[in-house]
Short mmCIF file of C-alpha atoms in Angstrom, two decimals:
data_model
loop_
_atom_site.label_atom_id
_atom_site.label_comp_id
_atom_site.label_asym_id
_atom_site.label_seq_id
_atom_site.Cartn_x
_atom_site.Cartn_y
_atom_site.Cartn_z
CA UNK S 215 8.95 -2.74 56.36
CA UNK S 216 11.83 -0.32 56.70
CA UNK S 217 14.95 -1.76 58.34
CA UNK S 218 15.57 1.19 60.67
CA UNK S 219 11.93 1.13 61.80
CA UNK S 220 12.19 -2.57 62.63
CA UNK S 221 15.37 -2.07 64.67
CA UNK S 222 14.03 1.01 66.47
CA UNK S 223 10.53 -0.36 67.00
CA UNK S 224 11.42 -3.83 68.27
CA UNK S 225 10.84 -4.26 71.99
CA UNK S 226 10.94 -7.12 74.46
CA UNK S 227 7.38 -8.46 74.71
CA UNK S 228 6.34 -10.69 77.62
CA UNK S 229 2.55 -10.62 77.24
CA UNK S 230 0.65 -12.09 74.33
CA UNK S 231 -2.94 -12.22 73.10
CA UNK S 232 -4.68 -15.47 72.15
CA UNK S 233 -4.62 -14.52 68.48
CA UNK S 234 -3.03 -17.45 66.63
CA UNK S 235 0.31 -17.22 64.87
CA UNK S 236 0.03 -19.05 61.53
CA UNK S 237 2.59 -21.66 60.52
CA UNK S 238 3.23 -19.59 57.43
CA UNK S 239 4.43 -16.61 59.49
CA UNK S 240 6.66 -18.84 61.62
CA UNK S 241 8.08 -20.22 58.37
CA UNK S 242 8.77 -16.74 56.99
CA UNK S 243 10.55 -15.74 60.19
CA UNK S 244 12.73 -18.87 60.17
CA UNK S 245 13.41 -18.34 56.48
CA UNK S 246 14.99 -15.00 57.37
CA UNK S 247 16.87 -16.55 60.31
CA UNK S 248 18.61 -18.94 57.89
CA UNK S 249 20.43 -15.93 56.43
CA UNK S 250 22.30 -15.19 59.67
CA UNK S 251 26.07 -15.61 59.60
CA UNK S 252 27.64 -18.72 61.14
CA UNK S 253 31.18 -19.85 61.80
CA UNK S 254 32.76 -21.31 58.62
CA UNK S 255 29.26 -21.07 57.08
CA UNK S 256 28.36 -24.24 59.01
CA UNK S 257 24.70 -23.15 59.40
CA UNK S 258 24.48 -25.39 62.49
CA UNK S 259 20.94 -24.31 63.39
CA UNK S 260 18.07 -26.44 64.44
CA UNK S 261 14.82 -24.60 65.22
CA UNK S 262 12.32 -26.52 67.34
CA UNK S 263 8.86 -24.98 66.91
CA UNK S 264 6.86 -25.62 70.08
CA UNK S 265 3.08 -25.17 70.18
CA UNK S 266 2.19 -27.95 72.65
CA UNK S 267 0.67 -26.42 75.79
CA UNK S 268 2.33 -29.05 77.97
CA UNK S 269 5.82 -28.47 76.55
CA UNK S 270 5.45 -24.68 76.83
CA UNK S 271 4.29 -25.04 80.45
CA UNK S 272 7.33 -27.14 81.26
CA UNK S 273 9.69 -24.72 79.51
CA UNK S 274 8.26 -21.87 81.61
CA UNK S 275 8.64 -23.94 84.76
CA UNK S 276 12.26 -24.81 83.92
CA UNK S 277 13.17 -21.19 83.17
CA UNK S 278 11.59 -20.08 86.47
CA UNK S 279 13.29 -22.85 88.43
CA UNK S 280 16.75 -21.83 87.20
CA UNK S 281 16.13 -18.08 87.26
CA UNK S 282 18.86 -16.21 89.17
CA UNK S 283 17.61 -14.42 92.27
CA UNK S 284 18.22 -10.92 90.88
CA UNK S 285 16.05 -11.63 87.81
CA UNK S 286 12.97 -12.96 89.59
CA UNK S 287 11.04 -9.79 88.75
CA UNK S 288 10.83 -11.20 85.23
CA UNK S 289 9.24 -14.65 85.56
CA UNK S 290 8.99 -16.71 82.37
CA UNK S 291 5.32 -17.65 82.88
CA UNK S 292 4.49 -16.05 79.52
CA UNK S 293 6.26 -18.92 77.74
CA UNK S 294 3.24 -21.03 78.67
CA UNK S 295 0.76 -18.62 77.08
CA UNK S 296 2.69 -17.54 73.98
CA UNK S 297 1.16 -19.22 70.91
CA UNK S 298 4.60 -20.43 69.78
CA UNK S 299 8.03 -20.86 71.34
CA UNK S 300 11.07 -21.32 69.09
CA UNK S 301 13.97 -23.18 70.68
CA UNK S 302 17.10 -22.20 68.77
CA UNK S 303 19.66 -25.00 68.96
CA UNK S 304 22.94 -25.85 67.24
CA UNK S 305 24.55 -29.08 66.05
CA UNK S 306 27.99 -29.35 67.55
CA UNK S 307 29.42 -31.11 64.50
CA UNK S 308 28.52 -28.17 62.25
CA UNK S 309 29.29 -25.42 64.76
CA UNK S 310 33.10 -25.17 64.55
CA UNK S 311 33.25 -24.45 68.29
CA UNK S 312 30.94 -21.44 67.84
CA UNK S 313 27.49 -22.92 68.28
CA UNK S 314 26.50 -20.32 70.82
CA UNK S 315 27.57 -17.42 68.61
CA UNK S 316 25.76 -18.78 65.53
CA UNK S 317 22.63 -19.52 67.57
CA UNK S 318 22.61 -16.03 69.07
CA UNK S 319 23.05 -14.35 65.68
CA UNK S 320 20.11 -16.30 64.23
CA UNK S 321 18.12 -15.44 67.38
CA UNK S 322 18.80 -11.74 66.81
CA UNK S 323 17.27 -12.06 63.34
CA UNK S 324 14.22 -13.87 64.78
CA UNK S 325 13.65 -11.11 67.36
CA UNK S 326 13.74 -8.44 64.65
CA UNK S 327 11.74 -10.49 62.13
CA UNK S 328 9.01 -11.10 64.73
CA UNK S 329 8.49 -7.35 64.97
CA UNK S 330 8.56 -7.01 61.18
CA UNK S 331 5.61 -9.47 61.03
CA UNK S 332 3.68 -7.61 63.74
CA UNK S 333 4.59 -10.10 66.48
CA UNK S 334 6.42 -9.71 69.75
CA UNK S 335 9.20 -11.79 71.29
CA UNK S 336 11.87 -11.56 73.95
CA UNK S 337 15.34 -13.02 74.29
CA UNK S 338 15.57 -15.89 76.77
CA UNK S 339 18.65 -18.03 77.04
CA UNK S 340 18.29 -21.80 77.29
CA UNK S 341 21.36 -22.17 79.51
CA UNK S 342 22.60 -20.82 82.80
CA UNK S 343 25.54 -18.44 82.87
CA UNK S 344 27.23 -21.12 85.01
CA UNK S 345 26.15 -24.75 85.13
CA UNK S 346 24.52 -27.20 82.75
CA UNK S 347 21.29 -28.20 84.49
CA UNK S 348 18.91 -25.92 82.60
CA UNK S 349 20.41 -26.77 79.23
CA UNK S 350 20.29 -30.49 79.96
CA UNK S 351 16.67 -30.35 81.14
CA UNK S 352 15.55 -28.40 78.05
CA UNK S 353 17.46 -30.78 75.77
CA UNK S 354 15.66 -33.69 77.42
CA UNK S 355 12.25 -32.05 77.10
CA UNK S 356 12.77 -31.36 73.37
CA UNK S 357 14.32 -34.76 72.66
CA UNK S 358 17.59 -33.26 71.46
CA UNK S 359 20.18 -35.94 70.66
CA UNK S 360 23.77 -35.80 71.92
CA UNK S 361 25.61 -33.05 70.09
CA UNK S 362 22.60 -30.76 69.68
CA UNK S 363 22.51 -27.95 72.26
CA UNK S 364 19.71 -25.48 72.98
CA UNK S 365 20.76 -21.84 73.22
CA UNK S 366 17.66 -19.64 73.25
CA UNK S 367 13.89 -19.83 73.81
CA UNK S 368 12.03 -17.19 71.81
CA UNK S 369 8.25 -16.83 72.25
CA UNK S 370 6.20 -15.54 69.32
CA UNK S 371 2.79 -13.93 69.68
CA UNK S 372 0.75 -10.82 69.14
CA UNK S 373 1.71 -8.26 71.82
CA UNK S 374 -0.80 -8.18 74.68
CA UNK S 375 -0.40 -4.46 75.25
CA UNK S 376 1.98 -1.60 74.58
CA UNK S 377 5.58 -2.24 75.67
CA UNK S 378 6.87 -0.65 78.86
CA UNK S 379 8.83 2.57 78.29
CA UNK S 380 12.57 2.16 77.84
CA UNK S 381 15.20 4.88 78.04
CA UNK S 382 18.21 4.30 75.81
CA UNK S 383 21.65 5.34 76.98
CA UNK S 384 22.93 8.18 74.76
CA UNK S 385 25.29 7.13 72.02
CA UNK S 386 28.02 9.46 73.34
CA UNK S 387 28.10 7.39 76.54
CA UNK S 388 28.69 4.13 74.63
CA UNK S 389 31.22 5.15 71.98
CA UNK S 390 34.97 5.38 72.54
CA UNK S 391 37.45 6.60 69.92
CA UNK S 392 40.54 4.43 69.30
CA UNK S 393 40.89 3.46 72.97
CA UNK S 394 38.63 3.14 75.97
CA UNK S 395 38.01 6.49 77.63
CA UNK S 396 38.39 8.72 74.58
CA UNK S 397 34.83 9.88 74.15
CA UNK S 398 33.48 11.38 70.94
CA UNK S 399 32.17 14.96 70.86
CA UNK S 400 28.57 15.23 72.08
CA UNK S 401 26.00 15.24 69.27
CA UNK B 293 15.84 -0.03 52.95
CA UNK B 294 13.49 -2.97 53.27
CA UNK B 295 14.12 -5.20 56.28
CA UNK B 296 13.86 -8.51 54.39
CA UNK B 297 16.25 -7.23 51.71
CA UNK B 298 18.80 -6.28 54.36
CA UNK B 299 18.59 -9.70 56.02
CA UNK B 300 18.73 -11.60 52.72
CA UNK B 301 21.36 -9.38 51.13
CA UNK B 302 23.84 -9.19 54.01
CA UNK B 303 26.96 -11.25 53.46
CA UNK B 304 30.29 -11.74 55.20
CA UNK B 305 32.73 -9.31 53.57
CA UNK B 306 36.48 -9.74 54.03
CA UNK B 307 37.79 -7.36 51.34
CA UNK B 308 37.36 -3.63 51.36
CA UNK B 309 38.10 -0.70 49.07
CA UNK B 310 39.99 2.41 50.20
CA UNK B 311 36.82 4.49 50.04
CA UNK B 312 36.48 6.21 53.42
CA UNK B 313 33.67 5.45 55.84
CA UNK B 314 32.45 8.75 57.31
CA UNK B 315 32.09 9.18 61.06
CA UNK B 316 28.46 10.04 60.46
CA UNK B 317 27.75 6.60 58.99
CA UNK B 318 29.55 4.88 61.86
CA UNK B 319 27.42 6.95 64.22
CA UNK B 320 24.20 5.96 62.44
CA UNK B 321 25.14 2.28 62.64
CA UNK B 322 25.96 2.49 66.36
CA UNK B 323 22.76 4.43 66.91
CA UNK B 324 20.84 1.42 65.61
CA UNK B 325 22.98 -0.98 67.65
CA UNK B 326 21.86 0.80 70.84
CA UNK B 327 18.36 -0.56 70.22
CA UNK B 328 19.44 -4.19 70.66
CA UNK B 329 18.02 -6.05 73.64
CA UNK B 330 20.19 -6.60 76.73
CA UNK B 331 19.77 -8.53 79.94
CA UNK B 332 17.66 -6.56 82.45
CA UNK B 333 17.94 -3.63 80.00
CA UNK B 334 21.45 -3.03 81.33
CA UNK B 335 22.69 -1.75 77.93
CA UNK B 336 26.22 -2.76 78.94
CA UNK B 337 27.78 -1.88 75.58
CA UNK B 338 30.95 -0.03 74.89
CA UNK B 339 31.84 0.40 71.21
CA UNK B 340 35.49 1.20 70.52
CA UNK B 341 35.82 2.75 67.04
CA UNK B 342 39.28 1.96 65.69
CA UNK B 343 40.72 3.80 62.68
CA UNK B 344 44.40 3.85 63.69
CA UNK B 345 46.42 1.81 61.16
CA UNK B 346 48.73 0.57 63.89
CA UNK B 347 45.90 -0.66 66.14
CA UNK B 348 44.14 -2.37 63.21
CA UNK B 349 47.41 -4.06 62.21
CA UNK B 350 47.86 -5.38 65.73
CA UNK B 351 44.25 -6.58 65.93
CA UNK B 352 44.76 -8.53 62.67
CA UNK B 353 47.99 -9.99 64.01
CA UNK B 354 46.33 -11.05 67.28
CA UNK B 355 43.38 -12.68 65.51
CA UNK B 356 45.77 -14.57 63.22
CA UNK B 357 48.00 -15.63 66.11
CA UNK B 358 45.07 -17.19 68.00
CA UNK B 359 43.27 -18.57 64.96
CA UNK B 360 42.42 -22.28 65.36
CA UNK B 361 44.15 -24.54 62.85
CA UNK B 362 40.93 -25.46 61.02
CA UNK B 363 40.09 -21.80 60.36
CA UNK B 364 43.42 -20.70 58.88
CA UNK B 365 41.88 -20.48 55.41
CA UNK B 366 40.24 -17.29 56.67
CA UNK B 367 43.10 -15.07 57.89
CA UNK B 368 42.09 -11.79 59.53
CA UNK B 369 44.56 -9.66 57.52
CA UNK B 370 41.63 -7.60 56.22
CA UNK B 371 41.21 -6.06 59.68
CA UNK B 372 44.36 -4.05 58.91
CA UNK B 373 42.93 -2.64 55.65
CA UNK B 374 39.29 -2.06 56.64
CA UNK B 375 38.71 1.69 57.10
CA UNK B 376 37.12 1.08 60.52
CA UNK B 377 36.99 -1.74 63.06
CA UNK B 378 34.37 -1.66 65.80
CA UNK B 379 35.28 -3.55 68.97
CA UNK B 380 32.04 -4.42 70.74
CA UNK B 381 32.67 -4.72 74.48
CA UNK B 382 30.52 -4.97 77.60
CA UNK B 383 30.80 -3.59 81.12
CA UNK B 384 30.55 -6.43 83.57
CA UNK B 385 28.75 -4.32 86.19
CA UNK B 386 25.90 -3.59 83.79
CA UNK B 387 25.80 -7.01 82.11
CA UNK B 388 23.88 -9.10 84.67
CA UNK B 389 26.09 -12.11 83.83
CA UNK B 390 25.06 -11.87 80.15
CA UNK B 391 27.68 -9.57 78.67
CA UNK B 392 28.43 -11.96 75.86
CA UNK B 393 24.79 -12.32 74.87
CA UNK B 394 24.14 -8.57 74.90
CA UNK B 395 27.34 -7.90 72.94
CA UNK B 396 26.46 -10.51 70.32
CA UNK B 397 22.92 -9.16 69.89
CA UNK B 398 24.25 -5.62 69.32
CA UNK B 399 26.85 -7.09 66.95
CA UNK B 400 24.07 -8.74 64.92
CA UNK B 401 22.44 -5.33 64.47
CA UNK B 402 25.77 -3.81 63.40
CA UNK B 403 26.31 -6.52 60.76
CA UNK B 404 22.85 -5.89 59.30
CA UNK B 405 23.07 -2.11 59.61
CA UNK B 406 26.42 -2.10 57.78
CA UNK B 407 24.71 -3.67 54.77
CA UNK B 408 21.81 -1.23 55.05
CA UNK B 409 24.33 1.63 54.68
CA UNK B 410 26.03 0.00 51.68
CA UNK B 411 28.98 -1.29 53.72
CA UNK B 412 30.30 -4.76 54.37
CA UNK B 413 31.37 -6.44 57.59
CA UNK B 414 32.00 -9.90 59.00
CA UNK B 415 31.58 -11.42 62.45
CA UNK B 416 34.85 -11.95 64.30
CA UNK B 417 34.91 -12.91 67.94
CA UNK B 418 37.36 -11.18 70.27
CA UNK B 419 37.85 -14.27 72.43
CA UNK B 420 38.89 -17.86 71.99
CA UNK B 421 36.34 -20.63 72.43
CA UNK B 422 38.65 -21.84 75.22
CA UNK B 423 41.23 -19.69 76.95
CA UNK B 424 41.61 -16.02 77.78
CA UNK B 425 44.78 -14.96 75.98
CA UNK B 426 43.18 -13.34 72.94
CA UNK B 427 40.62 -11.46 75.01
CA UNK B 428 43.28 -10.21 77.40
CA UNK B 429 45.58 -9.08 74.58
CA UNK B 430 42.77 -7.19 72.82
CA UNK B 431 41.67 -5.60 76.10
CA UNK B 432 45.25 -4.42 76.64
CA UNK B 433 45.55 -3.01 73.13
CA UNK B 434 42.30 -1.04 73.46
CA UNK B 435 43.04 0.13 77.01
CA UNK B 436 39.95 -1.55 78.44
CA UNK B 437 39.78 -1.24 82.23
CA UNK B 438 39.06 -4.19 84.52
CA UNK B 439 35.44 -5.18 84.14
CA UNK B 440 35.14 -4.25 80.47
CA UNK B 441 35.44 -7.26 78.16
CA UNK B 442 35.76 -7.31 74.36
CA UNK B 443 33.45 -9.72 72.54
CA UNK B 444 33.56 -8.99 68.81
CA UNK B 445 35.66 -7.18 66.21
CA UNK B 446 33.57 -5.95 63.30
CA UNK B 447 35.28 -4.30 60.31
CA UNK B 448 33.37 -1.70 58.31
CA UNK B 449 34.18 -0.77 54.72
CA UNK B 450 32.91 -0.66 51.19
CA UNK B 451 32.98 -4.21 49.77
CA UNK B 452 36.04 -4.81 47.59
CA UNK B 453 34.20 -7.13 45.21
CA UNK B 454 31.11 -9.29 45.00
CA UNK B 455 30.69 -11.77 47.86
CA UNK B 456 31.52 -15.43 47.32
CA UNK B 457 28.48 -17.60 46.51
CA UNK B 458 26.78 -19.17 49.53
CA UNK B 459 24.29 -22.02 49.48
CA UNK B 460 21.73 -21.90 52.28
CA UNK B 461 20.51 -25.11 53.87
CA UNK B 462 16.79 -25.58 53.08
CA UNK B 463 14.43 -24.54 55.81
CA UNK B 464 12.90 -28.02 55.96
CA UNK B 465 16.29 -29.36 57.07
CA UNK B 466 16.51 -26.89 59.97
CA UNK B 467 12.98 -26.92 61.39
CA UNK B 468 11.64 -29.53 63.83
CA UNK B 469 8.04 -29.63 65.05
CA UNK B 470 7.50 -29.96 68.82
CA UNK B 471 10.49 -32.26 69.31
CA UNK B 472 13.78 -32.95 67.57
CA UNK B 473 13.33 -35.28 64.60
CA UNK B 474 9.76 -34.37 63.69
CA UNK B 475 10.33 -32.59 60.41
CA UNK B 476 7.79 -30.29 58.81
CA UNK B 477 6.27 -31.10 55.43
CA UNK B 478 8.55 -30.04 52.52
CA UNK B 479 7.62 -26.66 51.02
#
């Protein structure tokens, strides 16, 4: 599939059909994720592939419990019904102080690769912007040892409907030339 | 270009030729970056496109000055000679407390898109893992107002030679089934 089409066509999907996601497809997606960059090439990733209904239900419950007030219009209930949830984690002793960055870069590949394989996903962090309770609870649920931290929870499934419309900000509003405030000519 | 080929072929490039990078190509890359996901669809990005030799020299100097001891084998001198450096920043009032995540996801698209257009890049953070000095200095250099934070510095240029060999960890070493420690069967 064409790279530009994958990037432009990928959307955040929060509703999934029952159609199963084969292990082989999950493997192909994670195979691509391995190619993400990482600090000092430490490749600190650990991908926990969750299919257990009970674990997915508890992940959804944890995400909802720690959801900030302003984001409650997006409950994480769909984690319980997605066929697969990938928890992207990093080993601290391979992360060179950049576990979060390496985990997020691999997560970006997974989000794109899901779309390339006809699946949907959405970015969910496995930690609060302040505080450690969510991260600790998820680490406990997944049996992560000390030194392995969870960073994202990415559902995988066949989209349960067309994505909601999304207006992109024009490029001319986002780009600054040399210094902030020097805008490029309009296209 | 095929998505899988872009993901598998992308490498971290730290040496660039003098061959110019047209504004049009930079625009096409940033056009793809706009499609990255962001918290609450806030699209908080601000991309500062730096071509000024003096600004690039000072960015390289700042990155080197704040480089942790263990990473000194990778000096950032190449920022000064890359034709273009993109500083990926985020507006705090659009970021919903996830400016870093949104900036890193757009940065992941830029790294891949660079390769898709025949260019090289490498992930450099614009902040220290602890401390605010680097971030503040870069914000000052780029004239970022209060509430706009820099997150990454991504050079763009034609690769100045083949990339160094890189061994990937096998997938079976990275994947865990349901809980940490339950490894999948070997491929």
